[in-house]
mmCIF file of C-alpha atoms in Angstrom:
data_model
loop_
_atom_site.group_PDB
_atom_site.id
_atom_site.type_symbol
_atom_site.label_atom_id
_atom_site.label_comp_id
_atom_site.label_asym_id
_atom_site.label_seq_id
_atom_site.Cartn_x
_atom_site.Cartn_y
_atom_site.Cartn_z
ATOM 1 C CA MET A 54 -2.751 81.767 42.372
ATOM 2 C CA LEU A 55 -0.444 79.240 41.190
ATOM 3 C CA PHE A 56 0.988 77.181 43.928
ATOM 4 C CA GLN A 57 4.290 74.848 43.167
ATOM 5 C CA ILE A 58 3.327 71.490 45.976
ATOM 6 C CA ASP A 59 6.335 69.699 47.510
ATOM 7 C CA ILE A 60 4.932 66.413 48.456
ATOM 8 C CA LYS A 61 7.751 64.883 50.638
ATOM 9 C CA GLN A 62 7.456 68.380 52.639
ATOM 10 C CA ARG A 63 3.307 68.766 52.333
ATOM 11 C CA LEU A 64 4.192 72.263 51.610
ATOM 12 C CA ALA A 65 2.694 74.775 48.859
ATOM 13 C CA LYS A 66 4.726 77.395 47.577
ATOM 14 C CA ARG A 67 3.543 80.246 45.558
ATOM 15 C CA VAL A 68 4.623 80.595 41.975
ATOM 16 C CA ALA A 69 5.443 84.260 41.244
ATOM 17 C CA GLY A 70 3.853 85.767 38.193
ATOM 18 C CA GLU A 71 5.909 87.444 35.302
ATOM 19 C CA GLN A 72 5.691 90.401 32.787
ATOM 20 C CA LEU A 73 4.299 89.689 29.087
ATOM 21 C CA SER A 74 7.629 91.187 28.192
ATOM 22 C CA SER A 75 9.453 88.102 30.397
ATOM 23 C CA PHE A 76 8.780 85.818 26.881
ATOM 24 C CA GLY A 77 8.872 88.471 24.061
ATOM 25 C CA LEU A 78 5.401 88.752 24.478
ATOM 26 C CA ASP A 79 3.450 91.997 23.748
ATOM 27 C CA GLU A 80 0.085 93.159 24.702
ATOM 28 C CA ARG A 81 -1.300 92.945 21.000
ATOM 29 C CA GLY A 82 -0.023 89.367 20.909
ATOM 30 C CA LEU A 83 -1.880 88.147 24.086
ATOM 31 C CA GLN A 84 -4.714 90.146 23.106
ATOM 32 C CA GLU A 85 -4.971 88.373 19.542
ATOM 33 C CA ILE A 86 -4.475 85.143 21.530
ATOM 34 C CA LEU A 87 -7.370 86.061 23.912
ATOM 35 C CA PHE A 88 -9.501 87.154 21.566
ATOM 36 C CA ARG A 89 -9.568 83.558 19.176
ATOM 37 C CA SER A 90 -10.602 81.856 22.593
ATOM 38 C CA LEU A 91 -13.552 83.676 23.200
ATOM 39 C CA ASP A 92 -15.703 80.840 22.757
ATOM 40 C CA ARG A 93 -13.611 79.071 26.258
ATOM 41 C CA LEU A 94 -13.810 82.409 28.057
ATOM 42 C CA LEU A 95 -17.333 83.888 27.619
ATOM 43 C CA PRO A 96 -20.711 82.040 28.883
ATOM 44 C CA ASP A 97 -23.115 82.167 26.000
ATOM 45 C CA GLU A 98 -25.761 80.831 28.632
ATOM 46 C CA GLU A 99 -25.056 84.358 30.612
ATOM 47 C CA LEU A 100 -24.305 86.555 28.382
ATOM 48 C CA LEU A 101 -25.348 87.781 24.329
ATOM 49 C CA LEU A 102 -22.565 89.079 22.632
ATOM 50 C CA ILE A 103 -23.789 92.024 20.548
ATOM 51 C CA ALA A 104 -20.707 93.501 18.860
ATOM 52 C CA GLN A 105 -16.818 93.148 18.713
ATOM 53 C CA SER A 106 -14.748 96.325 17.959
ATOM 54 C CA ARG A 107 -13.761 97.425 14.374
ATOM 55 C CA ARG A 108 -10.353 98.761 13.544
ATOM 56 C CA TRP A 109 -10.084 102.477 13.900
ATOM 57 C CA GLN A 110 -13.026 102.819 15.879
ATOM 58 C CA GLU A 111 -14.147 104.358 18.788
ATOM 59 C CA GLU A 112 -15.895 101.323 20.735
ATOM 60 C CA PRO A 113 -15.369 98.787 23.489
ATOM 61 C CA ASP A 114 -13.763 95.541 22.170
ATOM 62 C CA LEU A 115 -16.788 93.486 23.388
ATOM 63 C CA LEU A 116 -20.588 94.417 24.064
ATOM 64 C CA ALA A 117 -23.217 91.825 25.657
ATOM 65 C CA LEU A 118 -26.616 91.674 27.111
ATOM 66 C CA ASP A 119 -27.154 89.351 30.254
ATOM 67 C CA GLU A 120 -30.599 88.016 31.221
ATOM 68 C CA LYS A 121 -31.849 90.989 32.521
ATOM 69 C CA GLY A 122 -30.827 93.901 29.903
ATOM 70 C CA ARG A 123 -27.759 95.200 31.440
ATOM 71 C CA LEU A 124 -24.942 96.306 29.234
ATOM 72 C CA PHE A 125 -21.684 94.659 29.406
ATOM 73 C CA ILE A 126 -18.593 96.914 28.543
ATOM 74 C CA PHE A 127 -15.467 94.615 27.975
ATOM 75 C CA GLU A 128 -11.914 96.525 27.609
ATOM 76 C CA LEU A 129 -9.621 93.581 26.457
ATOM 77 C CA LYS A 130 -6.755 95.594 25.838
ATOM 78 C CA VAL A 131 -4.104 93.799 27.990
ATOM 79 C CA TRP A 132 -1.395 96.546 28.357
ATOM 80 C CA GLU A 133 0.141 96.496 31.726
ATOM 81 C CA ALA A 134 0.481 98.753 34.966
ATOM 82 C CA ARG A 135 -1.209 101.077 32.775
ATOM 83 C CA SER A 136 -4.639 103.201 34.196
ATOM 84 C CA GLU A 137 -5.605 104.106 30.170
ATOM 85 C CA ASN A 138 -7.920 100.672 30.428
ATOM 86 C CA LEU A 139 -10.132 101.828 33.087
ATOM 87 C CA LEU A 140 -10.382 105.366 31.993
ATOM 88 C CA GLN A 141 -11.459 104.303 28.830
ATOM 89 C CA VAL A 142 -13.501 101.476 29.502
ATOM 90 C CA LEU A 143 -15.523 104.287 31.864
ATOM 91 C CA ARG A 144 -15.207 106.852 28.500
ATOM 92 C CA TYR A 145 -16.958 104.198 26.877
ATOM 93 C CA GLY A 146 -19.949 103.991 29.169
ATOM 94 C CA GLN A 147 -20.854 107.811 28.736
ATOM 95 C CA LEU A 148 -20.622 106.974 25.003
ATOM 96 C CA PHE A 149 -22.595 103.775 25.118
ATOM 97 C CA GLY A 150 -24.730 104.134 28.551
ATOM 98 C CA THR A 151 -27.114 106.471 26.669
ATOM 99 C CA TYR A 152 -27.864 104.116 24.161
ATOM 100 C CA GLY A 153 -31.759 103.076 24.010
ATOM 101 C CA TYR A 154 -32.967 99.810 22.363
ATOM 102 C CA GLU A 155 -33.002 101.025 18.441
ATOM 103 C CA ASP A 156 -29.091 101.804 18.615
ATOM 104 C CA LEU A 157 -28.315 98.650 20.332
ATOM 105 C CA ASP A 158 -30.050 96.536 17.269
ATOM 106 C CA ALA A 159 -28.648 98.725 14.930
ATOM 107 C CA ARG A 160 -25.160 97.298 16.324
ATOM 108 C CA PHE A 161 -26.173 94.051 16.871
ATOM 109 C CA ARG A 162 -27.727 93.292 13.098
ATOM 110 C CA ARG A 163 -24.202 94.881 11.924
ATOM 111 C CA TYR A 164 -22.478 92.003 13.611
ATOM 112 C CA ASP A 165 -25.212 89.275 13.579
ATOM 113 C CA ASP A 166 -25.787 88.050 9.838
ATOM 114 C CA SER A 167 -28.904 85.924 11.047
ATOM 115 C CA GLY A 168 -31.419 88.818 10.125
ATOM 116 C CA ARG A 169 -32.840 88.535 14.136
ATOM 117 C CA SER A 170 -33.586 91.573 15.763
ATOM 118 C CA LEU A 171 -31.937 92.219 19.178
ATOM 119 C CA ALA A 172 -35.495 91.142 20.708
ATOM 120 C CA GLN A 173 -35.414 88.078 18.857
ATOM 121 C CA ALA A 174 -31.952 87.115 19.640
ATOM 122 C CA HIS A 175 -32.132 87.659 23.339
ATOM 123 C CA ALA A 176 -35.650 86.210 23.795
ATOM 124 C CA ALA A 177 -34.149 82.726 21.829
ATOM 125 C CA THR A 178 -30.760 83.265 24.246
ATOM 126 C CA PHE A 179 -32.209 83.606 27.763
ATOM 127 C CA GLY A 180 -36.466 82.224 27.338
ATOM 128 C CA VAL A 181 -37.704 85.731 28.101
ATOM 129 C CA SER A 182 -38.910 88.914 26.297
ATOM 130 C CA LEU A 183 -37.979 92.211 27.393
ATOM 131 C CA ALA A 184 -39.765 95.516 26.539
ATOM 132 C CA PRO A 185 -37.465 97.478 24.642
ATOM 133 C CA ALA A 186 -36.967 100.125 27.437
ATOM 134 C CA THR A 187 -35.761 97.248 30.036
ATOM 135 C CA PHE A 188 -32.576 97.098 27.615
ATOM 136 C CA ASN A 189 -28.932 98.947 29.166
ATOM 137 C CA GLN A 190 -30.896 100.391 32.066
ATOM 138 C CA GLU A 191 -27.690 99.524 33.799
ATOM 139 C CA GLN A 192 -23.829 98.980 32.963
ATOM 140 C CA VAL A 193 -21.654 96.813 34.047
ATOM 141 C CA PHE A 194 -17.771 97.217 32.896
ATOM 142 C CA ILE A 195 -15.150 94.758 32.746
ATOM 143 C CA VAL A 196 -11.478 95.414 32.535
ATOM 144 C CA MET A 197 -8.872 93.151 31.834
ATOM 145 C CA VAL A 198 -5.947 93.344 34.293
ATOM 146 C CA ASN A 199 -2.705 91.283 34.857
ATOM 147 C CA GLY A 200 -2.406 90.312 38.471
ATOM 148 C CA LEU A 201 0.770 92.263 39.314
ATOM 149 C CA ASP A 202 -0.941 95.549 38.226
ATOM 150 C CA PHE A 203 -1.850 96.888 41.867
ATOM 151 C CA ARG A 204 -2.293 100.015 40.786
ATOM 152 C CA THR A 205 -5.194 99.615 38.470
ATOM 153 C CA ARG A 206 -6.796 97.113 40.875
ATOM 154 C CA GLN A 207 -6.798 99.953 43.434
ATOM 155 C CA ALA A 208 -8.540 102.236 41.198
ATOM 156 C CA ILE A 209 -10.890 99.331 40.474
ATOM 157 C CA GLN A 210 -11.490 98.879 43.908
ATOM 158 C CA TYR A 211 -12.080 102.411 44.475
ATOM 159 C CA TRP A 212 -14.762 103.026 41.527
ATOM 160 C CA ARG A 213 -16.458 100.066 43.301
ATOM 161 C CA SER A 214 -16.854 101.751 46.206
ATOM 162 C CA ARG A 215 -18.367 104.624 44.804
ATOM 163 C CA LYS A 216 -20.854 101.992 43.342
ATOM 164 C CA LEU A 217 -19.808 101.747 40.051
ATOM 165 C CA ASP A 218 -19.969 98.630 38.861
ATOM 166 C CA VAL A 219 -16.298 98.166 37.234
ATOM 167 C CA ARG A 220 -14.700 94.222 37.460
ATOM 168 C CA PRO A 221 -11.448 93.285 37.194
ATOM 169 C CA TRP A 222 -10.920 90.190 34.766
ATOM 170 C CA ILE A 223 -7.287 88.953 36.132
ATOM 171 C CA TYR A 224 -4.722 87.029 34.397
ATOM 172 C CA ARG A 225 -1.530 85.983 35.208
ATOM 173 C CA ILE A 226 1.628 84.835 33.402
ATOM 174 C CA TYR A 227 3.977 82.205 34.384
ATOM 175 C CA LYS A 228 7.077 80.388 33.161
ATOM 176 C CA GLY A 229 6.349 76.744 32.157
ATOM 177 C CA LEU A 230 9.131 74.197 31.142
ATOM 178 C CA GLY A 231 11.345 75.125 28.439
ATOM 179 C CA GLN A 232 9.951 77.938 26.127
ATOM 180 C CA GLU A 233 6.479 76.945 27.571
ATOM 181 C CA VAL A 234 4.096 80.165 28.493
ATOM 182 C CA LEU A 235 1.748 79.229 31.304
ATOM 183 C CA LEU A 236 -1.760 81.501 31.320
ATOM 184 C CA GLU A 237 -3.716 81.202 34.165
ATOM 185 C CA MET A 238 -7.209 83.246 34.088
ATOM 186 C CA ALA A 239 -10.885 82.144 35.031
ATOM 187 C CA ARG A 240 -13.528 82.299 32.377
ATOM 188 C CA PHE A 241 -15.661 85.295 32.260
ATOM 189 C CA ALA A 242 -18.729 84.561 34.728
ATOM 190 C CA VAL A 243 -21.963 86.310 36.033
ATOM 191 C CA GLU A 244 -22.545 83.395 38.154
ATOM 192 C CA ASP A 245 -20.323 80.705 39.260
ATOM 193 C CA ASN A 246 -20.865 77.800 37.396
ATOM 194 C CA PRO A 247 -19.796 74.611 39.208
ATOM 195 C CA TYR A 248 -19.265 72.308 35.735
ATOM 196 C CA GLU A 249 -17.032 74.224 33.857
ATOM 197 C CA ASP A 250 -13.891 72.088 34.342
ATOM 198 C CA ALA A 251 -15.068 69.092 33.442
ATOM 199 C CA THR A 252 -13.531 67.792 30.731
ATOM 200 C CA THR A 253 -14.256 64.084 30.344
ATOM 201 C CA GLY A 254 -15.018 63.438 27.268
ATOM 202 C CA SER A 255 -18.240 64.075 27.114
ATOM 203 C CA TYR A 256 -20.706 66.846 25.856
ATOM 204 C CA ILE A 257 -24.635 68.374 25.328
ATOM 205 C CA LEU A 258 -24.811 70.266 22.396
ATOM 206 C CA ASN A 259 -27.499 73.067 21.737
ATOM 207 C CA THR A 260 -28.553 72.047 18.128
ATOM 208 C CA ASN A 261 -29.788 75.857 17.896
ATOM 209 C CA PHE A 262 -32.995 75.349 17.373
ATOM 210 C CA ARG A 263 -34.629 78.259 19.041
ATOM 211 C CA ASN A 264 -32.449 80.386 16.514
ATOM 212 C CA SER A 265 -32.718 78.187 13.416
ATOM 213 C CA PRO A 266 -34.950 74.908 13.135
ATOM 214 C CA ALA A 267 -33.385 74.147 9.998
ATOM 215 C CA ASP A 268 -29.956 73.956 11.644
ATOM 216 C CA HIS A 269 -31.663 71.675 14.071
ATOM 217 C CA GLN A 270 -33.082 69.639 11.614
ATOM 218 C CA GLU A 271 -29.876 69.063 9.752
ATOM 219 C CA MET A 272 -28.130 67.998 12.588
ATOM 220 C CA LEU A 273 -30.384 65.256 12.695
ATOM 221 C CA ALA A 274 -30.495 64.271 9.071
ATOM 222 C CA LYS A 275 -26.498 64.583 8.391
ATOM 223 C CA LYS A 276 -25.412 62.953 12.116
ATOM 224 C CA LYS A 277 -23.317 66.154 13.026
ATOM 225 C CA ALA A 278 -22.697 68.044 15.858
ATOM 226 C CA ALA A 279 -22.433 71.687 14.544
ATOM 227 C CA ALA A 280 -22.347 75.535 15.841
ATOM 228 C CA TYR A 281 -22.105 78.774 14.129
ATOM 229 C CA LEU A 282 -20.403 82.137 14.017
ATOM 230 C CA THR A 283 -17.462 83.506 15.542
ATOM 231 C CA PRO A 284 -16.516 82.453 18.557
ATOM 232 C CA TRP A 285 -19.197 79.934 19.550
ATOM 233 C CA LYS A 286 -18.179 77.676 16.130
ATOM 234 C CA HIS A 287 -14.413 77.228 17.752
ATOM 235 C CA LYS A 288 -16.475 75.262 20.043
ATOM 236 C CA ILE A 289 -16.430 72.296 17.763
ATOM 237 C CA GLU A 290 -12.264 72.467 17.900
ATOM 238 C CA GLN A 291 -13.005 71.121 21.625
ATOM 239 C CA LEU A 292 -14.050 67.618 20.254
ATOM 240 C CA SER A 293 -11.939 64.696 20.212
ATOM 241 C CA LYS A 294 -12.184 61.305 18.383
ATOM 242 C CA GLY A 295 -14.580 58.928 20.472
ATOM 243 C CA ASP A 296 -16.404 61.671 22.622
ATOM 244 C CA THR A 297 -19.964 61.321 23.212
ATOM 245 C CA VAL A 298 -22.225 64.130 22.343
ATOM 246 C CA PHE A 299 -25.503 64.487 23.459
ATOM 247 C CA LEU A 300 -27.345 66.857 20.960
ATOM 248 C CA TYR A 301 -30.285 69.042 23.135
ATOM 249 C CA GLN A 302 -33.192 70.288 21.000
ATOM 250 C CA SER A 303 -34.436 73.734 23.782
ATOM 251 C CA GLY A 304 -37.258 73.224 24.789
ATOM 252 C CA THR A 305 -37.699 69.441 24.293
ATOM 253 C CA GLY A 306 -34.415 67.327 25.580
ATOM 254 C CA ILE A 307 -32.085 65.267 24.324
ATOM 255 C CA VAL A 308 -32.995 64.473 20.933
ATOM 256 C CA ALA A 309 -30.058 61.981 19.850
ATOM 257 C CA TYR A 310 -26.425 61.235 20.644
ATOM 258 C CA GLY A 311 -23.491 60.190 18.712
ATOM 259 C CA TYR A 312 -19.160 59.696 19.273
ATOM 260 C CA ALA A 313 -17.259 62.679 17.121
ATOM 261 C CA SER A 314 -15.197 61.285 14.433
ATOM 262 C CA GLY A 315 -12.525 63.372 15.332
ATOM 263 C CA LYS A 316 -12.586 65.173 12.194
ATOM 264 C CA LEU A 317 -13.070 68.952 12.165
ATOM 265 C CA GLU A 318 -14.805 70.204 8.836
ATOM 266 C CA LYS A 319 -16.408 73.585 7.796
ATOM 267 C CA ALA A 320 -19.253 74.903 6.006
ATOM 268 C CA PRO A 321 -21.002 77.729 5.205
ATOM 269 C CA ALA A 322 -23.618 78.965 8.040
ATOM 270 C CA GLY A 323 -27.245 78.272 6.913
ATOM 271 C CA GLY A 324 -25.936 77.401 3.446
ATOM 272 C CA ASP A 325 -24.452 80.926 2.758
ATOM 273 C CA LEU A 326 -21.685 81.339 0.896
ATOM 274 C CA LYS A 327 -21.387 85.045 2.146
ATOM 275 C CA GLN A 328 -20.536 83.359 5.469
ATOM 276 C CA SER A 329 -18.211 81.038 4.474
ATOM 277 C CA ASP A 330 -16.882 78.822 7.334
ATOM 278 C CA GLU A 331 -19.200 80.512 10.036
ATOM 279 C CA GLU A 332 -19.797 76.593 10.307
ATOM 280 C CA TYR A 333 -17.522 73.984 12.238
ATOM 281 C CA PHE A 334 -19.172 70.549 12.551
ATOM 282 C CA MET A 335 -17.985 67.056 13.108
ATOM 283 C CA LYS A 336 -19.563 63.858 12.196
ATOM 284 C CA LEU A 337 -21.214 61.695 14.790
ATOM 285 C CA ASN A 338 -20.405 57.968 14.616
ATOM 286 C CA LYS A 339 -22.978 55.190 16.032
ATOM 287 C CA PHE A 340 -25.697 57.778 15.374
ATOM 288 C CA GLN A 341 -28.881 57.270 17.607
ATOM 289 C CA ILE A 342 -32.251 59.287 17.403
ATOM 290 C CA ILE A 343 -34.042 59.226 20.581
ATOM 291 C CA ASN A 344 -37.730 58.757 20.189
ATOM 292 C CA LEU A 345 -38.629 59.502 23.129
ATOM 293 C CA PRO A 346 -36.188 62.774 24.080
ATOM 294 C CA ILE A 347 -34.838 63.271 27.576
ATOM 295 C CA SER A 348 -36.371 66.688 29.078
ATOM 296 C CA ALA A 349 -34.438 68.694 30.718
ATOM 297 C CA ALA A 350 -36.322 67.823 34.288
ATOM 298 C CA GLN A 351 -34.945 63.810 33.659
ATOM 299 C CA ILE A 352 -31.414 64.960 32.389
ATOM 300 C CA ARG A 353 -31.458 66.734 36.102
ATOM 301 C CA GLN A 354 -33.000 63.526 37.586
ATOM 302 C CA ILE A 355 -30.799 61.074 35.972
ATOM 303 C CA THR A 356 -27.479 62.929 36.619
ATOM 304 C CA GLY A 357 -28.487 64.704 40.114
ATOM 305 C CA ASN A 358 -26.754 67.739 38.235
ATOM 306 C CA SER A 359 -29.207 71.319 37.836
ATOM 307 C CA TYR A 360 -27.443 72.342 34.178
ATOM 308 C CA SER A 361 -28.017 75.397 32.439
ATOM 309 C CA PHE A 362 -29.053 74.248 29.081
ATOM 310 C CA ARG A 363 -28.771 77.699 27.294
ATOM 311 C CA GLY A 364 -24.951 77.469 26.420
ATOM 312 C CA THR A 365 -23.821 76.460 22.880
ATOM 313 C CA MET A 366 -21.797 73.405 24.291
ATOM 314 C CA PHE A 367 -20.518 72.175 27.889
ATOM 315 C CA SER A 368 -18.818 69.118 29.269
ATOM 316 C CA ILE A 369 -20.610 66.943 31.657
ATOM 317 C CA ASP A 370 -18.854 64.160 33.875
ATOM 318 C CA ALA A 371 -18.359 60.930 33.232
ATOM 319 C CA ASP A 372 -20.767 59.384 35.648
ATOM 320 C CA SER A 373 -23.726 61.802 34.513
ATOM 321 C CA SER A 374 -22.872 60.516 30.802
ATOM 322 C CA ALA A 375 -22.580 57.197 31.489
ATOM 323 C CA ALA A 376 -25.839 57.614 33.225
ATOM 324 C CA LEU A 377 -27.737 59.338 30.276
ATOM 325 C CA VAL A 378 -26.245 56.255 28.211
ATOM 326 C CA ASN A 379 -28.155 53.818 30.064
ATOM 327 C CA ASP A 380 -31.145 55.194 30.410
ATOM 328 C CA ILE A 381 -30.998 56.056 26.294
ATOM 329 C CA ARG A 382 -30.962 52.657 26.178
ATOM 330 C CA LYS A 383 -33.981 51.624 27.581
ATOM 331 C CA ARG A 384 -36.021 54.388 25.380
ATOM 332 C CA PRO A 385 -37.166 53.722 21.837
ATOM 333 C CA SER A 386 -35.189 54.954 19.409
ATOM 334 C CA GLN A 387 -33.323 54.948 15.408
ATOM 335 C CA ASN A 388 -29.831 53.792 15.370
ATOM 336 C CA LEU A 389 -28.533 55.033 11.808
ATOM 337 C CA GLY A 390 -25.293 53.459 12.321
ATOM 338 C CA THR A 391 -22.114 55.161 11.452
#
């Protein structure tokens, strides 16, 4: 819900949501916007994206796995006040709920060009190895729905009461100033992330070491912050000139840091010309390699925060950033300049 605050009277008045048609925006338009913003909406520290829908195919908009191997089935077609959303995602449950590991692996390999198996990608993301029979023993159904669509939300409540794990992903549309359109929508989460709203200009970026040691080495050698493949490459677009970026190597800790140049650049992922523009990167000024890395346990001790380091990139608060920089200055490092 969105509230308008009257400071003088100390009152909160709820702002009424709107239908998409109020702004001349249709459902396909909003769906396109959401697909282009998946890096902001899906938590890659909690979910491994294994497939996106293809045109003219009967398949979910998104398929993802969590740490336990549960299959998350997303229906993002944002038709308003239509029961088809819920019925469609349940239909996908019939189709994909019977998939074994080999079926999921084949679908993942079509989506991911790295050459890894699904088991390898899952282990690299979550740090656990699952037996093939463990994958897709349970399904979770996610249906996107306008907050005004009470009928679909009632239907979801009914199916949840019948022990079916179907969850609404609610969005609301509001009128802003002038022609502005405001979208209220929480990032989808398996669990609550208390750090998701930190926007202080300081970030911890995973160097992709578990998936590709070569990517990690290139970031250090070329003094850059990089992310790879859609949608996660778009996280680099969040960086502004002067932002502090700490490079984190999985299993080791923070190994370098610098300050974003503000200039977004693109390159083929892994040097593969078939993956043109699938690497987004930004040069880091005043770059320093830390010879004595700051481990995950030390980061928690220094900042007082229990971060999850599985994701591609996440924000940290200003006090935590300053504490890390202060600690780095006490450690041996290589100052590689601009």
